[in-house]
Each structure stands twice: as C-alpha cells, then as structure tokens.
CSV table of C-alpha atoms and ligand atoms in Angstrom, one decimal:
chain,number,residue,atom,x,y,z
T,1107,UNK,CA,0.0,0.0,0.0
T,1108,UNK,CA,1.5,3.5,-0.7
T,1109,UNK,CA,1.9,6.1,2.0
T,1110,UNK,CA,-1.2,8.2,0.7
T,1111,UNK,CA,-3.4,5.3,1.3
T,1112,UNK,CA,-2.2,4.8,4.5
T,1113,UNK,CA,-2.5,7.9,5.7
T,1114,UNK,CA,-6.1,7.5,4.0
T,1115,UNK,CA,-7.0,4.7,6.1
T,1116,UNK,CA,-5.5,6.5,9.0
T,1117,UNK,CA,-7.7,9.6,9.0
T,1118,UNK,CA,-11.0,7.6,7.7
T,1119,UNK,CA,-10.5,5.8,10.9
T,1120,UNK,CA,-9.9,9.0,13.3
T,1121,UNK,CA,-12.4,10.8,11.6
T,1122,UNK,CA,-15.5,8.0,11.6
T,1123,UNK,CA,-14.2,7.9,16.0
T,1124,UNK,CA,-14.4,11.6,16.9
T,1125,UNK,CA,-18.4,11.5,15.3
T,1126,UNK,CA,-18.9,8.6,18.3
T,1127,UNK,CA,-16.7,10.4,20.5
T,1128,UNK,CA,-18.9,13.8,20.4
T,1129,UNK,CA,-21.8,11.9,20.8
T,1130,UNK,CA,-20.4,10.1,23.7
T,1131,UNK,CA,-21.4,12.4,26.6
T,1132,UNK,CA,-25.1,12.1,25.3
T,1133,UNK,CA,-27.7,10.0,27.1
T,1134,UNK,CA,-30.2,7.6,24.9
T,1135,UNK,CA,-33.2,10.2,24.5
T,1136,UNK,CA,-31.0,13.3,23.3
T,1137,UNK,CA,-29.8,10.7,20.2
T,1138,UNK,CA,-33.6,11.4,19.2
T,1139,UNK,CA,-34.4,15.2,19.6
T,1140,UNK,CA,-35.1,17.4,17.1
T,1141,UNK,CA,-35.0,20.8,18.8
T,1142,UNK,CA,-36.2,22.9,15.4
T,1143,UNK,CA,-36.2,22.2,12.2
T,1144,UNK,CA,-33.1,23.3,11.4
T,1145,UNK,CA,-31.5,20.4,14.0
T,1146,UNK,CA,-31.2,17.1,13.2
T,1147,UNK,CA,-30.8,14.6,16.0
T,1148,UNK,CA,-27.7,13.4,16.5
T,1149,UNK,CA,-28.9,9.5,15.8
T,1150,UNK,CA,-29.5,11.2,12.1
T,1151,UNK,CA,-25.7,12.7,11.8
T,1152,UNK,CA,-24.5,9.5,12.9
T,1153,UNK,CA,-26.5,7.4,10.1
T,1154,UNK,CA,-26.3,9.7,7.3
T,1155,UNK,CA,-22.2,10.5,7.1
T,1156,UNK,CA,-22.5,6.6,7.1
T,1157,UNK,CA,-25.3,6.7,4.1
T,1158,UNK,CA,-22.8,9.2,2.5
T,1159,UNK,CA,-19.8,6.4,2.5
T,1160,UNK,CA,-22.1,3.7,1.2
T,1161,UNK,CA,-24.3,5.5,-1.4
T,1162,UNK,CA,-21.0,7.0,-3.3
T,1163,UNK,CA,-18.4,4.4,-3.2
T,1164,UNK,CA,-19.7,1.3,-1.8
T,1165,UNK,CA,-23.1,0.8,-3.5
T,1166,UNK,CA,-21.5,2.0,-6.8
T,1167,UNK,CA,-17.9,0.5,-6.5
T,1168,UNK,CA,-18.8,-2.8,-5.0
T,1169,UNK,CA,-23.1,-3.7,-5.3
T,1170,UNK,CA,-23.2,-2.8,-1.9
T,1171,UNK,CA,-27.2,-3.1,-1.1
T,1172,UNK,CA,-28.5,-0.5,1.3
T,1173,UNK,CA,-31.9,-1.4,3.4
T,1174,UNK,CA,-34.6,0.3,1.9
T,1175,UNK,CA,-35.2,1.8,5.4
T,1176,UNK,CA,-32.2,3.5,6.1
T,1177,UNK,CA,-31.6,4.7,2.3
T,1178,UNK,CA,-34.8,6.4,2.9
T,1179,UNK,CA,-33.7,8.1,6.2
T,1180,UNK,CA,-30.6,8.7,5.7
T,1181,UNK,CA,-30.8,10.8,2.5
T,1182,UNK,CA,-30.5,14.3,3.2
T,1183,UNK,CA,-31.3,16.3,0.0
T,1184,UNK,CA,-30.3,13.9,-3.2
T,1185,UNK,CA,-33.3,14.5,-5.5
T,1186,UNK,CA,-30.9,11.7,-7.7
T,1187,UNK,CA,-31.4,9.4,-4.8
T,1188,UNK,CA,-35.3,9.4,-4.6
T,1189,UNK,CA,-37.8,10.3,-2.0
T,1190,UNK,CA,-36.8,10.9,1.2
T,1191,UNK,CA,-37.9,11.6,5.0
T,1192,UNK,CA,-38.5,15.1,5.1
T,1193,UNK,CA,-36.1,17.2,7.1
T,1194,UNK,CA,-38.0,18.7,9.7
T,1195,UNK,CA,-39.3,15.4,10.2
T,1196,UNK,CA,-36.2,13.5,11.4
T,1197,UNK,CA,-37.1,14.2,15.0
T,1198,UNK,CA,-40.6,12.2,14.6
T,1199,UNK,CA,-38.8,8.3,13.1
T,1200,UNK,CA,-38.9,6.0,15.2
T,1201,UNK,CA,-36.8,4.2,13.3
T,1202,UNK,CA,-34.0,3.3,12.6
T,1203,UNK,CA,-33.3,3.1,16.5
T,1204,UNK,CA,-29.9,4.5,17.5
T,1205,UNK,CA,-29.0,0.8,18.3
T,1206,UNK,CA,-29.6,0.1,14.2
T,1207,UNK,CA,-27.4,3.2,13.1
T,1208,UNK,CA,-24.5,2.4,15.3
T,1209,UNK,CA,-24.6,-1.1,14.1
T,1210,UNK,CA,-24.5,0.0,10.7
T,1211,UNK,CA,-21.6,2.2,11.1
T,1212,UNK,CA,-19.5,-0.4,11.9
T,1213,UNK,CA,-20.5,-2.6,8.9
T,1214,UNK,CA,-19.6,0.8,6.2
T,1215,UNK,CA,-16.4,1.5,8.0
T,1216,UNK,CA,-15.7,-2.6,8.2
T,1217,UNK,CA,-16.6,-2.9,4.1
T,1218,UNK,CA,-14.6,0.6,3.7
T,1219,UNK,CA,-11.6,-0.7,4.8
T,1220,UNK,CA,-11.8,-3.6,2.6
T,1221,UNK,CA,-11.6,-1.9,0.0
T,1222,UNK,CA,-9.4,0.7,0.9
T,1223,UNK,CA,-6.6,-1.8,1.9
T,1224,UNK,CA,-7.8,-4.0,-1.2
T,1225,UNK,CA,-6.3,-3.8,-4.7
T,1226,UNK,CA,-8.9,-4.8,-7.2
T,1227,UNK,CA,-10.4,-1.3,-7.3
T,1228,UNK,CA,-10.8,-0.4,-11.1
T,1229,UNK,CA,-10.0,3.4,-10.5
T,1230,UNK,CA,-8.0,4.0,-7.1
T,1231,UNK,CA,-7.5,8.0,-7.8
T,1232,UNK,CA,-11.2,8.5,-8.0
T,1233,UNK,CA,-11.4,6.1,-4.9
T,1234,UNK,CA,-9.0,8.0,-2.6
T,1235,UNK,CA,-11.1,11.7,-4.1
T,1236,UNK,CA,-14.3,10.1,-3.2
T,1237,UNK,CA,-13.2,8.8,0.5
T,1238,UNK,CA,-11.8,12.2,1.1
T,1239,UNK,CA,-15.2,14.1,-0.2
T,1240,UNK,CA,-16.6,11.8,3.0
T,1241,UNK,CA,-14.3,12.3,5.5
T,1242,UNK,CA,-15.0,16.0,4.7
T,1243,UNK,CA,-18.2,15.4,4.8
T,1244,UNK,CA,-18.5,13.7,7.6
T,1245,UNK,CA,-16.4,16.7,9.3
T,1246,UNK,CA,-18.9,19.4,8.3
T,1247,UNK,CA,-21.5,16.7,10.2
T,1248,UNK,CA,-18.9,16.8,13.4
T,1249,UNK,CA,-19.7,20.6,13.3
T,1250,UNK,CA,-23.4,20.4,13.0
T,1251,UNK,CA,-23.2,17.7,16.0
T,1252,UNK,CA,-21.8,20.3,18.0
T,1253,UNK,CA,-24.0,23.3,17.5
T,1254,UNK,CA,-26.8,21.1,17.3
T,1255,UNK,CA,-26.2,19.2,20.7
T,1256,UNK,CA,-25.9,22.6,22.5
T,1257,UNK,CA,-29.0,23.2,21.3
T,1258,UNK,CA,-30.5,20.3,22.0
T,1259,UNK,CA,-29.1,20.2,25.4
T,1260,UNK,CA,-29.9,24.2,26.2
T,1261,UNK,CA,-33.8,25.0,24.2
T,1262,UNK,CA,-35.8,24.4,27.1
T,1263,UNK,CA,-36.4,26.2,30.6
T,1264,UNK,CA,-33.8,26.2,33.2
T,1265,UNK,CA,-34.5,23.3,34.8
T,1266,UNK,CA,-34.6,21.3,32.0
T,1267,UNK,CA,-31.5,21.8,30.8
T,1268,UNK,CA,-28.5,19.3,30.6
T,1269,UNK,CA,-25.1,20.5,30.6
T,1270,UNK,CA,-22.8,18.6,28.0
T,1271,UNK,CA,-20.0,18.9,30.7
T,1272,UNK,CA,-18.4,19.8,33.5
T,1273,UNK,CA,-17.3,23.6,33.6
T,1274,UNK,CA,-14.2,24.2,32.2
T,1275,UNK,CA,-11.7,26.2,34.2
T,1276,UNK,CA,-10.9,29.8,32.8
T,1277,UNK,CA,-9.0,32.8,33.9
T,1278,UNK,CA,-10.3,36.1,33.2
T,1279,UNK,CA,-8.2,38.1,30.8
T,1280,UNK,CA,-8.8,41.3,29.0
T,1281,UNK,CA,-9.2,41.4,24.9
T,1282,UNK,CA,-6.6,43.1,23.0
T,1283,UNK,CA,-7.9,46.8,21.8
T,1284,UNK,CA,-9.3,46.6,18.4
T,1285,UNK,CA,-7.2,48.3,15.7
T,1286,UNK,CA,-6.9,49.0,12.0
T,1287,UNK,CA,-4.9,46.7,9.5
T,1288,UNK,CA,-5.0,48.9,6.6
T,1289,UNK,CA,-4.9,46.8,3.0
T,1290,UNK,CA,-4.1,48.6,-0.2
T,1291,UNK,CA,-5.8,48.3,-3.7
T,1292,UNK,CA,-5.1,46.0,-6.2
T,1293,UNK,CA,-5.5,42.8,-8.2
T,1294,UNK,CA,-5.3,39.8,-6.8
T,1295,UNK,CA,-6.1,35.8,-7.6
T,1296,UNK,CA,-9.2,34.4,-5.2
T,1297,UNK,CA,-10.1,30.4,-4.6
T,1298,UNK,CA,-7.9,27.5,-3.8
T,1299,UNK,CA,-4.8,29.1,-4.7
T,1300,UNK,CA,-3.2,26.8,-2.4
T,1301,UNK,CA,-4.1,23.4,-4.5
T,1302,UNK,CA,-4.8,20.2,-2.6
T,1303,UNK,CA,-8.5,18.9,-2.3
T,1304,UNK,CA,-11.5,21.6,-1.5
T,1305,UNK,CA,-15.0,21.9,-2.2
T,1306,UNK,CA,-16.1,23.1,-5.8
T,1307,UNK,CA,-17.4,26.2,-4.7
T,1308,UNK,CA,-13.4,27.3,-4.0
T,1309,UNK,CA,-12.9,26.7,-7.4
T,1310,UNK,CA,-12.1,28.0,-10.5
T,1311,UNK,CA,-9.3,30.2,-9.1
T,1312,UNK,CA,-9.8,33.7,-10.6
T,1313,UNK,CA,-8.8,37.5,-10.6
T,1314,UNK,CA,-10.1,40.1,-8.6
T,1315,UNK,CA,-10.0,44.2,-8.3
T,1316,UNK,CA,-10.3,45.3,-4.7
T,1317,UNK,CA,-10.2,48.9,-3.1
T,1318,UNK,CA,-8.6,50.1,-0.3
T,1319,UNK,CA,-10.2,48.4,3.0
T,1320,UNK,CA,-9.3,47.8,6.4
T,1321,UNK,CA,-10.4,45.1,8.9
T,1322,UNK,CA,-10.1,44.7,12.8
T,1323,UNK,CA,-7.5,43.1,13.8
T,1324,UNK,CA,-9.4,40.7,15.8
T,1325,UNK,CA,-13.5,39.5,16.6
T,1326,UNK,CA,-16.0,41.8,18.6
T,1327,UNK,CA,-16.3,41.3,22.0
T,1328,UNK,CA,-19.1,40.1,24.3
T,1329,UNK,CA,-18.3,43.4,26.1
T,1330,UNK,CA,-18.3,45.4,22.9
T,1331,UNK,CA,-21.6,44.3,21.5
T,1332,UNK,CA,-23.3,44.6,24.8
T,1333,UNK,CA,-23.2,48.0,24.7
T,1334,UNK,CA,-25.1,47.9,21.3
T,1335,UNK,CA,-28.1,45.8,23.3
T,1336,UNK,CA,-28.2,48.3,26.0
T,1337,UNK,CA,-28.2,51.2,23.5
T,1338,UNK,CA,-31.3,49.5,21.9
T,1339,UNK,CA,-29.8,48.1,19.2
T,1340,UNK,CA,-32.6,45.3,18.8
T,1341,UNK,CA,-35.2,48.4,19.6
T,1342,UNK,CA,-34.3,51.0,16.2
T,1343,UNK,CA,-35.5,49.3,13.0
T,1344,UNK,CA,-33.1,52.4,11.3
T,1345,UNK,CA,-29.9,49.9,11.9
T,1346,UNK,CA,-31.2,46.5,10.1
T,1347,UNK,CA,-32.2,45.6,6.9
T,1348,UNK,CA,-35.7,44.7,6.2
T,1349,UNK,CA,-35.9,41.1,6.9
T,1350,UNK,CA,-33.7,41.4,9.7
T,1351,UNK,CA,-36.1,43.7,11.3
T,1352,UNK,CA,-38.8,41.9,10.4
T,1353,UNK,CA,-37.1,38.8,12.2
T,1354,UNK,CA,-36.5,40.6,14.9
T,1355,UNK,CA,-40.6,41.4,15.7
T,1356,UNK,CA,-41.1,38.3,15.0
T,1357,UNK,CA,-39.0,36.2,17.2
T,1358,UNK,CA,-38.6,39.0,20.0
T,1359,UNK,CA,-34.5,39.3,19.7
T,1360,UNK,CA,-33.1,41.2,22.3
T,1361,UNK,CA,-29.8,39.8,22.2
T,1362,UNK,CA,-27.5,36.4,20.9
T,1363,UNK,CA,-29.1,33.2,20.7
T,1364,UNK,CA,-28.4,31.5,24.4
T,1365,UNK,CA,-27.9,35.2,26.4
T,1366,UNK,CA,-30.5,35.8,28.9
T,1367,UNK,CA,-30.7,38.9,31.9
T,1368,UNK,CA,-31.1,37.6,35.2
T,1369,UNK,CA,-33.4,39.6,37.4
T,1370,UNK,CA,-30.8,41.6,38.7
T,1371,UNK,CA,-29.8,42.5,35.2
T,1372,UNK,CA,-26.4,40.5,34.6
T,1373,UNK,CA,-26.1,38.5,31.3
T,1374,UNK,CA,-25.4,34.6,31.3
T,1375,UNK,CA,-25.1,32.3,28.6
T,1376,UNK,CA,-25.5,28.7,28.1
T,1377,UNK,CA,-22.4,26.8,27.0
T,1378,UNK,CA,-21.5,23.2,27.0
T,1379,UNK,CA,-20.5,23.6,30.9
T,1380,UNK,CA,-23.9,24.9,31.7
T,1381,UNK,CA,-25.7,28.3,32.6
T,1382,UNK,CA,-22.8,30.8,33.4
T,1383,UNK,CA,-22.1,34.9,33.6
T,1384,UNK,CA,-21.2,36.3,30.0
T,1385,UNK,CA,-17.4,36.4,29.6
T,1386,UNK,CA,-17.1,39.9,28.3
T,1387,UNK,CA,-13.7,39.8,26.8
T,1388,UNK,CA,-14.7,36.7,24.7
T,1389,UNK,CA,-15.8,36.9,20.9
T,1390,UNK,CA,-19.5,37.0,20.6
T,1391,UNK,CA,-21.1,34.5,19.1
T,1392,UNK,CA,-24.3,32.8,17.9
T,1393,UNK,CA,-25.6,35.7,16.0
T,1394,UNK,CA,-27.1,36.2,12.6
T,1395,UNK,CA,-26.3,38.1,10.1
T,1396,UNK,CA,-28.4,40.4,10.3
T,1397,UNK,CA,-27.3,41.2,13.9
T,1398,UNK,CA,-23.6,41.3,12.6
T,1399,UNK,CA,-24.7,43.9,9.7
T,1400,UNK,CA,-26.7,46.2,12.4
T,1401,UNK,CA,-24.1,45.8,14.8
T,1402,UNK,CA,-21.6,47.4,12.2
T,1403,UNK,CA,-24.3,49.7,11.5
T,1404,UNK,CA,-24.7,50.5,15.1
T,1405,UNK,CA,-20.9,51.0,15.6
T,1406,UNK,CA,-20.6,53.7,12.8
T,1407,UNK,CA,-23.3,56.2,13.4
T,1408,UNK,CA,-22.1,55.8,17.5
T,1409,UNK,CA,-18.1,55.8,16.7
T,1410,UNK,CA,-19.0,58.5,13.2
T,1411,UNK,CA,-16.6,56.0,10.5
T,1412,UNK,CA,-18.4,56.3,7.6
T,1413,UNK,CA,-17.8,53.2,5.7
T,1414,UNK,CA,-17.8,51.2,8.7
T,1415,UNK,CA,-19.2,47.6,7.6
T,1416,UNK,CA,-18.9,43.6,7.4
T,1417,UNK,CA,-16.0,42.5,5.1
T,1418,UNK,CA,-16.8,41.0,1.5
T,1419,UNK,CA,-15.3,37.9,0.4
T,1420,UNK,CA,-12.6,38.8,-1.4
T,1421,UNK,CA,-11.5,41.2,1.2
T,1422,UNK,CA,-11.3,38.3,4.2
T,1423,UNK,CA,-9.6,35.8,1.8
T,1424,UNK,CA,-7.0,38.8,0.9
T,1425,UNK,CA,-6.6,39.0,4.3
T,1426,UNK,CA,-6.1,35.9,5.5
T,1427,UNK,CA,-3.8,34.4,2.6
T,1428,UNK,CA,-1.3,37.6,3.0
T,1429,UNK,CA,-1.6,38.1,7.0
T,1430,UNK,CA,-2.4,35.0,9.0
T,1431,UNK,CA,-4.7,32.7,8.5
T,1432,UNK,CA,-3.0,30.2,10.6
T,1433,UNK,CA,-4.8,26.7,10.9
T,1434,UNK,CA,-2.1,24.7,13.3
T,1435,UNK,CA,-3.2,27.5,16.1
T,1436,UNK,CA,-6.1,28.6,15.6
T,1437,UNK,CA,-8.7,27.3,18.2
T,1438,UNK,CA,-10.5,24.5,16.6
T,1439,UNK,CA,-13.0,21.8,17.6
T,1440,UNK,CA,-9.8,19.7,18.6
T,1441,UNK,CA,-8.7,22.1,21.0
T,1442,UNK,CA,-12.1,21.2,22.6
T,1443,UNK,CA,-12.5,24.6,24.0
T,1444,UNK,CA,-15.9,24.6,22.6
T,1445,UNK,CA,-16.1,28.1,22.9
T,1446,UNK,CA,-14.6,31.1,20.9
T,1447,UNK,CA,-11.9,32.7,23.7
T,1448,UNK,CA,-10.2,36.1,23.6
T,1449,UNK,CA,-8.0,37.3,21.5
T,1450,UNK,CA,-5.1,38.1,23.9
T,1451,UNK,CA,-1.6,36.6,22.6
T,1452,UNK,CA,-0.4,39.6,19.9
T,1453,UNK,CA,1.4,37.4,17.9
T,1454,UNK,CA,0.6,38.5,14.7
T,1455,UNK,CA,-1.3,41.8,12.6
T,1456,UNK,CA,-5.0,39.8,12.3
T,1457,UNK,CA,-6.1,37.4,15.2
T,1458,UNK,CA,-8.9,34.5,15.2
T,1459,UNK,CA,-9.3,34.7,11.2
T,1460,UNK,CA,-8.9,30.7,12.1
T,1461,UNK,CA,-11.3,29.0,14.3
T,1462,UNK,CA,-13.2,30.6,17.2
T,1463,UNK,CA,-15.9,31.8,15.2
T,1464,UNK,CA,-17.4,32.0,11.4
T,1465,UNK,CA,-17.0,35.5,10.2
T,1466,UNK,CA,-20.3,36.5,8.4
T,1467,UNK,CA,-19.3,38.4,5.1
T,1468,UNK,CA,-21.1,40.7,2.8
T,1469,UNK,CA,-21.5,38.2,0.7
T,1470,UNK,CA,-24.4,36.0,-0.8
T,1471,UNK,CA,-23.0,32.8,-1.9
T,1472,UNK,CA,-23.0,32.6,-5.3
T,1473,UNK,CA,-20.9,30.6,-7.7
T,1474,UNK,CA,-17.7,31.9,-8.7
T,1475,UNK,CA,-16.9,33.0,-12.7
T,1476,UNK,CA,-16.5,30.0,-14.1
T,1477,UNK,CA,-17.5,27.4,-11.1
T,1478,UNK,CA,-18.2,23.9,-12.4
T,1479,UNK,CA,-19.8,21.8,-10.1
T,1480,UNK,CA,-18.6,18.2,-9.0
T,1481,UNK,CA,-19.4,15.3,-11.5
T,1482,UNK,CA,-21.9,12.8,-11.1
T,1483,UNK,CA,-24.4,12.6,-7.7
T,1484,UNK,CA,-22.3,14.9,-6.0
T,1485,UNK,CA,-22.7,18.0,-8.6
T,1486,UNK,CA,-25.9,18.2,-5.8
T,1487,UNK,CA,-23.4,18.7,-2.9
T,1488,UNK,CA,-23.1,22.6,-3.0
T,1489,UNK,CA,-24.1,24.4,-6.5
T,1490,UNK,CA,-28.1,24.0,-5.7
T,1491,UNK,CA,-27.7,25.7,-2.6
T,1492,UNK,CA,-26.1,28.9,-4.2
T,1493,UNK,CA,-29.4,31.1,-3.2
T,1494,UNK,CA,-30.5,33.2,-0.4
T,1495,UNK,CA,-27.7,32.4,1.5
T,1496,UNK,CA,-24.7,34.5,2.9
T,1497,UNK,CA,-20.9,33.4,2.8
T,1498,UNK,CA,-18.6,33.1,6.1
T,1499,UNK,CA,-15.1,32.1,6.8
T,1500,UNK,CA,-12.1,31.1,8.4
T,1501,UNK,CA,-14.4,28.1,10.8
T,1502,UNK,CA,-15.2,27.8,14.5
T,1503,UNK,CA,-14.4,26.1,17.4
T,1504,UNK,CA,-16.5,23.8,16.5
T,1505,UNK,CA,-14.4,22.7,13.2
T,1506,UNK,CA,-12.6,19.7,12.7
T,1507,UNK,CA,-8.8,21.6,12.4
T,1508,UNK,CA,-7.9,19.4,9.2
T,1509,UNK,CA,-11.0,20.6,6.9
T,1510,UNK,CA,-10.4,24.2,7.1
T,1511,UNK,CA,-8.6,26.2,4.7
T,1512,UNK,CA,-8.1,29.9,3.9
T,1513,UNK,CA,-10.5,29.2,0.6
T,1514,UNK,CA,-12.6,27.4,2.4
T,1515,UNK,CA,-16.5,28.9,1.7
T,1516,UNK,CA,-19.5,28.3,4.5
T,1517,UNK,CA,-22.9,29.1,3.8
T,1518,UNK,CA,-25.8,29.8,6.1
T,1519,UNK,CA,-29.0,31.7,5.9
T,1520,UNK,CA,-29.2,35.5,7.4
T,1521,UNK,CA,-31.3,34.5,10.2
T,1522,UNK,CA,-29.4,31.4,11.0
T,1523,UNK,CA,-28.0,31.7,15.0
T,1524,UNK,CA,-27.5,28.0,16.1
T,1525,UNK,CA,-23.7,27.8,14.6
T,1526,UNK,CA,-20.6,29.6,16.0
T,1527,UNK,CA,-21.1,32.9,14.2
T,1528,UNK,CA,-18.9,36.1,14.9
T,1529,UNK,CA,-18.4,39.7,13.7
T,1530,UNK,CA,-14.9,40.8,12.2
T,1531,UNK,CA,-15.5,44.6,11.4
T,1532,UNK,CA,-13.8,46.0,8.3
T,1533,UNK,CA,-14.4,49.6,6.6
T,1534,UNK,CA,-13.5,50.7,3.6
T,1535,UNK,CA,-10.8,53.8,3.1
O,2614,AVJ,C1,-22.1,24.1,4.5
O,2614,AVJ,C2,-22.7,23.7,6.7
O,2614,AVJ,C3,-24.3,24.7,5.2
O,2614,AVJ,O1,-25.1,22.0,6.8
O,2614,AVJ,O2,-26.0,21.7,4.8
O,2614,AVJ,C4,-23.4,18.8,5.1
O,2614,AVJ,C5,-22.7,21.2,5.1
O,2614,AVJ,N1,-23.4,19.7,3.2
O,2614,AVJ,N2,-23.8,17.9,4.2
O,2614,AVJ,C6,-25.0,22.0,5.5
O,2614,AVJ,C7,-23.2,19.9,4.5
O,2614,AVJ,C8,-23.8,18.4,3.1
O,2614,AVJ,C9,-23.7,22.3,4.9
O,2614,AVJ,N3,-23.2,23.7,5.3
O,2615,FE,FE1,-24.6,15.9,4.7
C-alpha cells in the first residue's frame, strides 16, 4: 500500500471515531431530539455520514445493497437518490433506532476498509477523491453535532437543561484593543490558490480588483456588542435591513441566541458547561447576520466612520492568505475549548481569522466565474444551494482543524443563529 493510502486509512478511521466520540457524553433520549427544524438529531448525523460512504463508493464500486429503510432516512437532500424523509421530520422516526445506526456504522467502516486496503479497485484515484469528499463530509456533520447538541441540550427552561460537561476552568483576561490593518488596492487571484482537495465552490481560481479596506485586527467582544443591546440596538428598525427587522418582531431578539438577563440585570449564557455569567472579553457568538450587519451599522453612526461595515469575500480571503490565516493555532474543535476565547496573545497583525468563530461576510453565496460543479451525484453537494444564503469564513471552534482552509467557503441563511457565528469589522478607506 502507498503512503497516501495509508495515511487515508488513517484519518478515515480518526475521523469515523471523533463523530462517536462527540456523541459520547449524550444519554439515549437526546440521540432522538429534534429541537427545530433546522436540528437534526444526533442518531441522524450518525446514520447519514454513514449513508454518505455507502451510497457514493460502496453501492456504486462494489453492489453494496443499502436497506430500503435507512436509504430512505438517511438521504439528506439527493433529488438523484429518490424520496426521502422530510427534514423537519427526522425528529418524529422512530426508526431506525440508534442501536440500528450504530450497528451500521460499523459494517460501512468494516466494508470501507476492505476496499481501501484491497487492490482490485478499477480506479483507485477516484477512490481515494471520493473517500476524502466523506471524510469532509462527515467533518462538516462533526460541526453540525456540535451546535446542534448545545442546542438540544440548552432550548428548554432552566430546569430542564442538561449541561454537555463539566465547567471548564478559565481565567479572566482582557481582549486586546481593536485596531486597524489597513490593506491597499489592487488585483489579486481568489479560490484554492493553495491546490490540494476543497470543495467546488473554492474553485475556479480567478482574478479580482479590490479597493482600499481595512479590517479589525481581531473579533468583537461580548463586552463590545453589549453595549449595542443596552443602547437598543434590537429596539431602532433604522440599523437593520428589512428582513432582519422583520425577524427581529417576530421572534422577540433582544440579544445572541443563548444570552439571557437575570433579574438583577447581569447576562449569562449557556455553554457546553452549563448556565454561566457572560465572559465579556470573549468573541461574541451565535448571532445572525443580520445582527452582525446592524451591529456594524450600530458602531458607525455611534463611533462616526463612515464606511464602517462587514467584510466582503474577497477582502477576508486577501486578508487571511497575505496576514495570518494560521490553521495549526487557531482554536478549533480539537482544542475542545468549545467556545470562541479572547484574543489576547499579539502574535501577529490579524487574530482568530482561524477557528473561534465563522465571520459572516457581505457576501451571498454565489458561484464563482467560471464554477463547475462536481461530476456525477455529487454536482448536488453545493451548486443548488447557491441562493438566499450569505458566505462566512475562516471556521469555529467547533471545526474539525484538518477541513479548514483559507478558501474554504461556509454558507448559512441571514437568520441562521445556532452555529458559531462572529463579527470581524472591516471599513473601507
Ligand atoms: C455548508 C454547513 C451549510 O449543513 O448543509 C453537510 C454542510 N453539506 N452535508 C449543511 C453539508 C452536506 C452544509 N453547510
Ligand atoms: Fe450531509
């Protein structure tokens, strides 16, 4: 077997265990919850990275039959694939039971590694692109298992909640003070620059003009945006755009998914470790983008920067490729901090572009000039989704540190609060 197989083999196996290790922690009824729509229960993440495996390289490759019931279940949006359980209705099967789904994880990954350390595979290049298109994939699921068990664990009342874990011991520190990186115009290339495998929507690698910008060196604070909700932020329809306003009425915002006042008017938040006091010099987190856009609107009528705004794509990616976007320390799902922390080391001009927390750009996410979609099945995978959505980067603290890349394009819609979303303020100049 050649080294790249190998070291295949090697993070198939490490990836398929962290999915059971996140879900370790969980006790049989929270396998089952569906918490709103936009959840899937964990039992589902579990079964359908498996479905993913089987569907596009062992059916195909090897005649691999998949039971009627859990091809049904486990496909997530593959009009190619046939009918399907509904999404918002994973919560409400019965079956298959968790028992069924764990069981058939272990007969993929046992019939994945026979063929992976077999040789009689016609076309081992398309092999190895397909396996690593699942361990991806099954990495964006390790994400979704995250934000979706703290929401599972945290939606109801008080009593009713179930930390994830113990509290995790933390000292108090003070953010760095927000400056300005100033970037000059000019032409530069955009997309996977950096070769190596990434999602079609990185690709075709192409040319773009941008103006002069600046961006912050590092995230907004807990601190700093808390001063927008006392200043009635979520009360003056004048800072958001119209659906955001509109989804403020209608849900009642008044501040980040999870915050809530206390009687005595302190802040608290849930987290994995619990119900516990805001940390003010920590990134917030967990809101939409519509939040992010009238927070930067917020900050320059009350600071007077004209210009004052979310970053756009191009300007991030700029960014990050030329000023440090650096995955090995950036604080990733494997640092199991499960929260975004302070920026406090100075150790270079931009902090927590990687991990922490998604950076909601100006952005929709749309297909770049050029952008061909992946062949076969998986040409479903990204392209049909390029619609209504906004772009982020850079990843969370919920993200697997191996699938990130500066390139690397996320996609959620603006109201969407449940993932590990952050500000980075930029302005143009
Ligand atoms: C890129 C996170 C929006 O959750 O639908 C999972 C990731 N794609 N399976 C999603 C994804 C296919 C995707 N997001
Ligand atoms: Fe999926």
């Amino acid at each position: 077997m050649t080294t790249a197989r190998t070291d295949l083999i090697e993070h198939f196996l490490r990836t398929r265990r962290a999915s059971l290790d996140l879900c370790a922690p969980l006790q049989p009824e929270d396998y089952r919850i569906q918490s709103m729509p936009d959840v899937s229960p964990p039992w589902w993440n579990l079964g359908h990275t498996s479905w993913f495996f089987a569907k596009n390289i062992l059916a195909p490759r090897t005649g691999y039959e998949i039971d009627r019931g859990l091809d049904y279940a486990l496909n997530s949006y593959y009009e190619t694939h046939g009918p399907r359980l509904a999404r918002a209705q994973r919560g409400l099967a019965p079956r298959p039971t968790t028992a069924d789904v764990l069981a058939w994880r272990t007969t993929v990954d046992a019939r994945m590694l026979e063929l992976l350390e077999g040789d009689d595979d016609q076309d081992p290049t398309t092999l190895e692109l397909l396996t690593t298109t699942g361990i991806h994939h099954e990495q964006q699921h390790q994400e979704l298992l995250v934000t979706e068990i703290k929401h599972i664990l945290g939606w109801n009342i008080e009593a009713l909640r179930a930390p994830y874990r113990d509290e995790q011991p933390s000292v108090a520190t003070t953010a760095l003070p927000l400056e300005w990186r100033a970037f000059e115009p000019g032409l530069h290339a955009f997309g996977n620059c950096e070769g190596g495998w990434c999602w079609d929507n990185e690709l075709p690698v192409h040319r773009g003009y941008v103006e002069a910008f600046a961006l912050a060196n590092r995230l907004v604070t807990n601190e700093e945006y808390l001063e927008f909700v006392e200043d009635g932020g979520y009360r003056d329809p004048l800072l958001w755009l119209a659906n955001g306003w509109a989804a403020v009425v209608a849900r009642g915002w008044q501040a980040p998914l999870y915050w809530e006042r206390t009687a005595s008017g302190d802040w608290r938040t849930w987290t994995f470790g619990g119900m516990r006091p805001l940390r003010l010099e920590n990134p917030v987190t967990h809101v939409s983008y519509y939040e992010a856009d009238a927070y930067a609107n917020w900050m320059a009528r009350s600071r007077g920067i004209a210009g004052l705004r979310l970053p756009a794509e191009r300007e991030w990616e700029l960014a990050a490729r030329t000023q440090g976007f650096d995955h090995r320390t950036g604080n990733f799902l494997d640092d199991d901090t499960l929260e975004p922390r302070a920026a406090i080391a100075n150790d270079g001009p931009l902090l927590q572009l990687a991990g922490d927390a998604w950076e909601w750009t100006s952005n929709h996410y749309e297909p770049y000039p050029g952008y061909r979609p992946f062949e076969g099945t998986l040409m479903e995978y990204n392209g049909k989704f390029m619609d209504n959505q906004r772009v982020l980067r850079g990843g969370s603290c919920a993200t697997p540190r191996s699938h990130i890349r500066c390139s690397y394009r996320n996609f959620w819609p603006a109201d969407t609060r449940f993932q590990f979303t952050g500000i980075r303020l930029a302005r143009s100049l």
